[in-house]
């Protein structure tokens, strides 16, 4: 039965990548879905889905078997219906983790023996605290050809115990992500529900050729730092057709933190974000604030947002260095939003006191077009840096209807140049006319 269902998924993927290309634009073809010749079940390794039995050994043994037998074409690890409580575990190359309908992989809330790993070199320390960091719940390092998919089964991080430690300031190290791939390539994550991550949900870092689509990501709006998808110092990433409702940014593109990110010098490039729907008290589509390795060639389009803090947020800070360029955001609808568009050079903290205050980010060639909003408290705030003004910021065909009676100025701008066309409410003077900057070419 599971081979039949997986074959249907393969056919649907082929339809999107080929037969439907004239109707549905997609980037998911950068990594092809694979049918594995070899299949095993977590039950074969003693896995019990009763919600009480610990299955850490079963998952680790199953992955060990896949890694060392090296079946031609790889192996599918099937998780049947049930609730499988487990500690964190690693994946391996050439494998598919397949969750059946009704299958739940649930993280233990016993944090005492959670594995620690080294900090990311582009961050220099844990993102929350000095030193190492807790390993992600499901982890992969140096892998290729890995698929996490299924019949919309669930991966549940049971993050509330971690959120409470954060609130009570009792954390010893940085909280674990739900899913993290490092130094990996040819990754697919699809048709799975992710919920209650302790920290960031899906974090591909130092990766290339990554497809994340048809996923649902859920966390309470007051859950701290539960970003949905954070591609970080990664290239050729496709994020499509997903619903995200969390306590922090829905999608945030990153590339390292201050002097550590500058030294590591690995940008995030060629990332497509398309057909995302969601809500959050923070941002819908974000770049930063960790931008020190540089961020370039980002396309976000067909985005539907409601009950947001900020619709579109490009953020960086002094000490970051790096660049943010060739960013395009288009066809966005937002409703009940505090701030429609925010582009700012004073956002985010620093890892330590060793950052260089003269390392100023460069932001240029930002195109935001075809944006509509209702119940928006403030249309936009664009605040560049005095010694590194933002340039080439182009706004086209934007209508952000304010909340009746709101007294906040619709636009606030400083240290920015660019242009605007068909923008309502009327933008700030720095962007009030396309003729003010020859570097800004606004499409008709």
XYZ file of C-alpha atoms in Angstrom:
444
model
C 0.000 0.000 0.000
C 2.760 2.452 0.925
C 4.491 1.872 -2.432
C 1.213 2.715 -4.187
C 0.836 5.943 -2.175
C 4.463 6.898 -2.772
C 3.997 6.242 -6.484
C 1.053 8.650 -6.444
C 3.294 11.279 -4.823
C 5.915 10.676 -7.498
C 3.306 11.083 -10.234
C 2.050 14.317 -8.661
C 5.604 15.648 -8.469
C 6.154 14.749 -12.117
C 2.892 16.495 -13.002
C 4.009 19.700 -11.295
C 7.492 19.539 -12.778
C 6.391 18.678 -16.268
C 2.809 18.358 -17.363
C 1.505 21.298 -15.333
C 4.344 23.658 -16.147
C 2.161 25.703 -18.472
C -0.330 26.373 -15.658
C 1.652 26.175 -12.413
C 5.087 27.733 -12.285
C 7.380 25.751 -10.009
C 11.042 25.504 -9.091
C 10.692 22.085 -7.455
C 12.290 20.336 -10.420
C 15.778 21.293 -9.204
C 15.691 18.063 -7.162
C 13.841 15.017 -8.483
C 11.674 12.875 -6.207
C 12.998 9.306 -6.154
C 11.364 5.933 -5.709
C 13.528 3.750 -3.442
C 14.044 0.093 -4.353
C 14.561 -0.929 -0.735
C 11.956 -0.389 2.025
C 12.082 -0.990 5.743
C 9.694 -0.100 8.568
C 10.538 1.387 11.928
C 8.558 -1.540 13.332
C 11.285 -3.859 12.007
C 13.627 -2.282 14.557
C 11.275 -2.481 17.513
C 9.506 0.818 16.975
C 6.263 1.103 18.947
C 3.772 3.865 18.195
C 1.961 3.983 21.531
C 3.036 7.517 22.471
C 4.901 6.230 25.553
C 7.640 3.844 24.434
C 10.947 5.540 23.644
C 11.973 4.816 20.059
C 15.350 6.568 19.912
C 17.254 3.307 19.563
C 14.878 2.092 16.854
C 15.336 5.206 14.704
C 19.109 5.222 15.171
C 19.404 1.524 14.328
C 17.236 1.920 11.235
C 19.358 4.801 9.962
C 22.534 2.835 10.760
C 21.197 -0.047 8.658
C 20.499 2.278 5.705
C 23.918 3.903 5.975
C 25.920 0.684 6.097
C 24.014 -1.610 3.737
C 24.023 1.017 0.974
C 21.267 -0.435 -1.150
C 21.313 0.623 -4.793
C 18.937 3.572 -5.152
C 18.727 4.102 -1.398
C 16.203 2.987 1.206
C 12.789 4.200 2.365
C 12.196 4.153 6.133
C 8.443 3.779 6.664
C 6.788 5.119 9.813
C 3.296 3.543 10.129
C 0.340 5.196 11.887
C 0.968 5.774 15.577
C 2.782 8.166 17.890
C 6.521 7.468 18.083
C 8.202 9.178 21.015
C 11.932 9.603 20.460
C 15.020 11.585 21.213
C 16.941 13.354 18.481
C 18.495 11.328 15.679
C 20.565 11.780 12.527
C 19.597 10.909 8.976
C 21.943 9.535 6.334
C 22.403 9.911 2.591
C 20.233 8.150 0.006
C 17.248 7.690 2.271
C 13.590 8.647 2.451
C 11.895 9.184 5.807
C 8.251 8.435 4.986
C 5.449 9.242 7.433
C 2.134 7.482 6.832
C -1.172 9.230 7.408
C -1.651 9.237 11.176
C 2.064 8.812 11.900
C 3.569 11.204 14.449
C 7.269 11.396 15.288
C 7.213 13.170 18.647
C 10.216 14.634 20.445
C 10.835 13.627 24.028
C 10.514 16.382 26.605
C 13.414 14.954 28.606
C 16.049 17.558 27.791
C 18.717 16.310 30.212
C 20.492 14.043 27.713
C 19.851 16.055 24.544
C 23.023 15.960 22.392
C 25.171 19.073 22.088
C 26.974 20.058 18.883
C 29.420 22.789 17.940
C 28.187 26.252 17.003
C 27.872 27.098 13.340
C 31.136 28.694 12.148
C 29.238 31.552 10.493
C 27.650 32.372 13.872
C 30.645 31.811 16.144
C 28.465 30.727 19.066
C 24.972 29.535 19.749
C 22.367 31.944 18.423
C 20.926 32.471 21.903
C 23.836 31.785 24.247
C 27.641 31.462 24.077
C 29.055 28.015 23.515
C 27.576 25.068 21.659
C 23.966 24.355 20.814
C 21.521 21.528 21.167
C 21.365 19.312 18.077
C 18.208 19.597 16.003
C 15.502 16.995 16.633
C 16.071 15.464 13.176
C 19.553 16.268 11.896
C 21.757 15.743 8.869
C 25.334 16.842 8.155
C 27.271 16.247 4.939
C 24.417 14.370 3.271
C 23.040 14.084 -0.237
C 19.837 12.675 -1.714
C 17.604 12.808 1.372
C 13.800 13.006 1.303
C 11.386 13.654 4.176
C 7.862 13.062 2.909
C 4.726 11.002 3.316
C 0.967 11.274 3.655
C 0.944 14.448 5.782
C 2.152 12.722 8.899
C 3.447 14.935 11.698
C 6.818 15.770 13.230
C 6.079 17.289 16.644
C 8.881 19.009 18.550
C 6.854 19.379 21.782
C 8.578 22.726 22.134
C 6.676 24.146 25.088
C 9.214 22.863 27.606
C 11.967 24.685 25.680
C 9.868 27.849 25.316
C 9.335 27.897 29.079
C 13.073 27.515 29.739
C 13.644 30.474 27.429
C 11.018 32.554 29.247
C 12.422 31.587 32.651
C 16.018 32.194 31.512
C 17.088 28.686 32.533
C 18.495 27.602 29.158
C 22.113 26.459 29.228
C 22.594 26.385 25.469
C 20.756 27.456 22.314
C 17.509 25.573 21.737
C 17.364 22.839 19.058
C 15.834 23.382 15.640
C 13.184 20.896 14.569
C 14.921 19.942 11.277
C 18.432 20.991 10.266
C 20.536 19.984 7.283
C 24.154 21.176 7.189
C 26.634 20.927 4.304
C 24.118 18.885 2.343
C 22.672 18.770 -1.166
C 19.723 17.344 -3.075
C 17.232 17.545 -0.223
C 13.421 17.317 -0.513
C 10.968 18.030 2.303
C 7.314 17.642 1.330
C 3.854 16.525 2.477
C 4.612 16.623 6.198
C 3.174 18.677 9.090
C 5.753 20.259 11.404
C 4.571 21.579 14.742
C 5.778 23.008 18.025
C 9.457 23.377 17.186
C 11.673 24.300 20.142
C 13.383 26.967 17.979
C 13.543 27.420 14.204
C 11.506 24.810 12.303
C 13.389 23.968 9.083
C 16.973 25.192 8.781
C 19.062 24.274 5.719
C 22.506 25.785 6.320
C 25.540 25.552 3.978
C 23.320 23.567 1.601
C 22.516 23.599 -2.096
C 19.687 22.192 -4.183
C 16.962 22.094 -1.551
C 13.207 21.791 -2.207
C 10.669 22.430 0.561
C 7.072 22.308 -0.639
C 3.579 21.195 0.340
C 4.385 21.427 4.039
C 2.410 22.803 6.977
C 4.301 24.456 9.841
C 2.459 25.300 13.055
C 3.355 26.872 16.396
C 1.466 29.167 18.779
C 1.804 32.896 18.021
C 3.506 33.462 21.383
C 6.091 30.696 20.890
C 9.530 32.380 20.856
C 11.739 32.260 17.740
C 9.763 29.529 15.973
C 10.689 30.706 12.461
C 9.101 28.592 9.738
C 11.817 28.080 7.103
C 15.265 29.709 7.345
C 17.591 29.045 4.387
C 21.005 30.087 5.673
C 24.183 30.485 3.606
C 22.559 28.199 1.057
C 21.974 28.277 -2.696
C 19.397 26.950 -5.145
C 16.578 26.668 -2.631
C 12.927 26.271 -3.648
C 10.169 26.962 -1.089
C 6.643 26.585 -2.448
C 2.995 25.785 -1.769
C 3.025 25.769 2.021
C 1.056 27.057 4.991
C 2.989 28.514 7.929
C 1.591 29.898 11.180
C 4.225 30.400 13.868
C 5.545 32.766 16.520
C 8.221 34.362 14.341
C 9.105 35.012 10.685
C 7.411 32.639 8.257
C 10.407 32.528 5.884
C 13.690 34.291 6.713
C 16.762 34.176 4.465
C 20.010 34.400 6.442
C 23.776 34.185 5.852
C 25.784 34.443 9.058
C 26.275 36.758 11.994
C 28.631 39.739 12.149
C 32.386 39.042 12.167
C 31.845 35.271 12.025
C 29.612 35.456 8.974
C 32.001 37.897 7.287
C 34.918 35.510 7.860
C 32.982 32.423 6.736
C 31.888 34.330 3.635
C 29.169 32.054 2.308
C 26.181 33.892 0.825
C 22.596 32.803 0.335
C 21.803 32.960 -3.374
C 19.173 31.930 -5.898
C 16.263 31.292 -3.546
C 12.638 31.168 -4.710
C 9.718 31.539 -2.298
C 6.342 31.053 -3.951
C 2.705 30.510 -2.948
C 3.131 30.784 0.804
C 0.140 31.476 3.050
C 0.374 32.223 6.730
C 0.212 34.393 9.824
C 2.626 35.508 12.522
C 3.170 38.378 14.957
C 6.476 38.954 13.145
C 7.284 38.949 9.406
C 5.821 37.093 6.461
C 8.770 37.265 4.063
C 12.044 38.317 5.679
C 15.672 38.781 4.758
C 17.994 38.874 7.755
C 18.839 40.140 10.121
C 21.859 37.818 9.928
C 23.169 38.868 6.504
C 26.947 38.950 6.915
C 27.798 36.419 4.205
C 25.678 38.284 1.673
C 22.232 37.610 0.204
C 21.527 37.808 -3.531
C 18.958 36.785 -6.142
C 15.899 36.215 -3.987
C 12.434 35.946 -5.531
C 9.278 35.836 -3.387
C 5.925 35.885 -5.129
C 2.265 34.969 -4.691
C 2.261 35.401 -0.922
C -0.923 35.593 1.170
C -0.595 36.990 4.696
C -3.015 37.729 7.511
C -2.697 38.877 11.127
C 0.949 39.844 10.694
C 3.414 42.060 12.454
C 5.224 43.002 9.227
C 4.332 41.818 5.747
C 7.727 42.219 4.031
C 10.815 42.810 6.177
C 14.383 43.323 4.937
C 16.572 43.807 7.993
C 20.240 44.197 8.795
C 22.499 46.181 11.117
C 25.881 47.822 11.572
C 28.574 45.198 12.102
C 26.902 42.857 9.655
C 28.872 43.823 6.562
C 27.902 41.775 3.541
C 25.354 42.735 0.916
C 21.657 42.411 0.167
C 20.977 42.795 -3.538
C 18.679 41.771 -6.327
C 15.673 41.092 -4.117
C 12.245 40.834 -5.788
C 8.963 40.531 -3.904
C 5.767 40.550 -5.924
C 2.086 39.640 -5.857
C 1.538 39.864 -2.118
C -1.807 40.201 -0.371
C -1.878 41.121 3.313
C -4.667 41.844 5.784
C -4.625 43.033 9.396
C -0.946 43.968 9.469
C 0.903 46.410 11.722
C 3.431 47.425 9.052
C 3.201 46.527 5.375
C 6.818 46.994 4.264
C 9.846 47.487 6.491
C 13.416 47.870 5.253
C 15.766 48.741 8.087
C 19.463 48.910 8.958
C 19.066 48.916 12.738
C 17.591 45.484 13.467
C 19.130 42.572 15.345
C 21.619 41.910 18.113
C 25.320 41.046 18.026
C 27.103 37.841 19.077
C 29.654 39.690 21.215
C 31.543 42.953 21.522
C 34.085 42.001 18.853
C 31.957 43.045 15.890
C 33.291 45.821 13.675
C 30.997 48.881 13.788
C 32.545 49.985 10.494
C 31.406 46.797 8.744
C 28.342 48.271 7.090
C 25.928 46.266 4.960
C 25.200 47.313 1.372
C 21.598 47.048 0.228
C 20.713 47.717 -3.395
C 18.351 46.656 -6.178
C 15.204 45.844 -4.239
C 11.982 45.581 -6.262
C 8.638 45.308 -4.489
C 5.591 45.288 -6.726
C 1.961 44.253 -6.939
C 1.236 44.435 -3.220
C -2.286 44.876 -1.851
C -3.300 45.242 1.767
C -6.292 45.911 4.002
C -6.280 47.055 7.636
C -2.611 48.074 7.522
C -1.563 50.335 10.406
C 1.446 51.764 8.536
C 2.226 51.295 4.853
C 5.977 51.356 5.180
C 9.150 52.275 7.015
C 12.476 52.413 5.158
C 15.448 53.376 7.289
C 18.876 53.008 5.694
C 22.247 53.739 7.273
C 23.716 57.233 7.185
C 27.117 55.945 6.058
C 25.678 53.232 3.808
C 22.369 54.432 2.362
C 20.108 51.882 0.724
C 19.816 52.396 -3.043
C 17.717 51.184 -5.935
C 14.627 50.534 -3.815
C 11.778 50.393 -6.335
C 8.100 50.228 -5.398
C 5.446 49.595 -8.055
C 1.691 49.069 -7.980
C 1.242 49.035 -4.216
C -1.995 49.753 -2.382
C -2.012 49.417 1.401
C -5.287 50.610 2.882
C -4.802 52.083 6.342
C -6.899 51.430 9.400
C -9.492 54.179 9.750
C -8.414 56.765 12.324
C -4.776 55.648 12.456
C -2.507 58.670 13.063
C 0.859 57.064 12.250
C 2.424 58.613 9.126
C 1.819 56.178 6.253
C 5.478 56.222 5.219
C 8.700 57.030 7.092
C 11.986 57.052 5.185
C 15.611 58.053 5.667
C 18.934 57.326 3.973
C 17.380 55.610 0.965
C 17.092 56.335 -2.750
C 15.024 54.727 -5.452
C 11.660 55.309 -7.025
C 7.967 54.564 -6.905
C 5.055 54.274 -9.304
C 1.362 53.763 -8.529
C 1.873 53.596 -4.783
C -0.934 54.355 -2.341
C -0.769 55.932 0.140
C 1.673 58.310 -1.519
C 5.237 57.319 -0.551
C 7.856 59.396 1.214
C 9.772 62.052 -0.728
C 12.857 59.880 -1.190
C 10.778 57.469 -3.291
C 8.098 59.782 -4.606
C 9.221 59.847 -8.228
C 10.900 57.375 -10.548
C 12.881 60.264 -12.023
C 14.788 60.819 -8.804
C 17.140 57.904 -9.369
C 18.447 56.715 -12.692
C 19.551 53.503 -10.964
C 15.939 52.504 -10.337
C 14.094 51.022 -13.299
C 10.417 50.490 -12.493
C 8.620 47.998 -14.794
C 5.471 49.186 -16.502
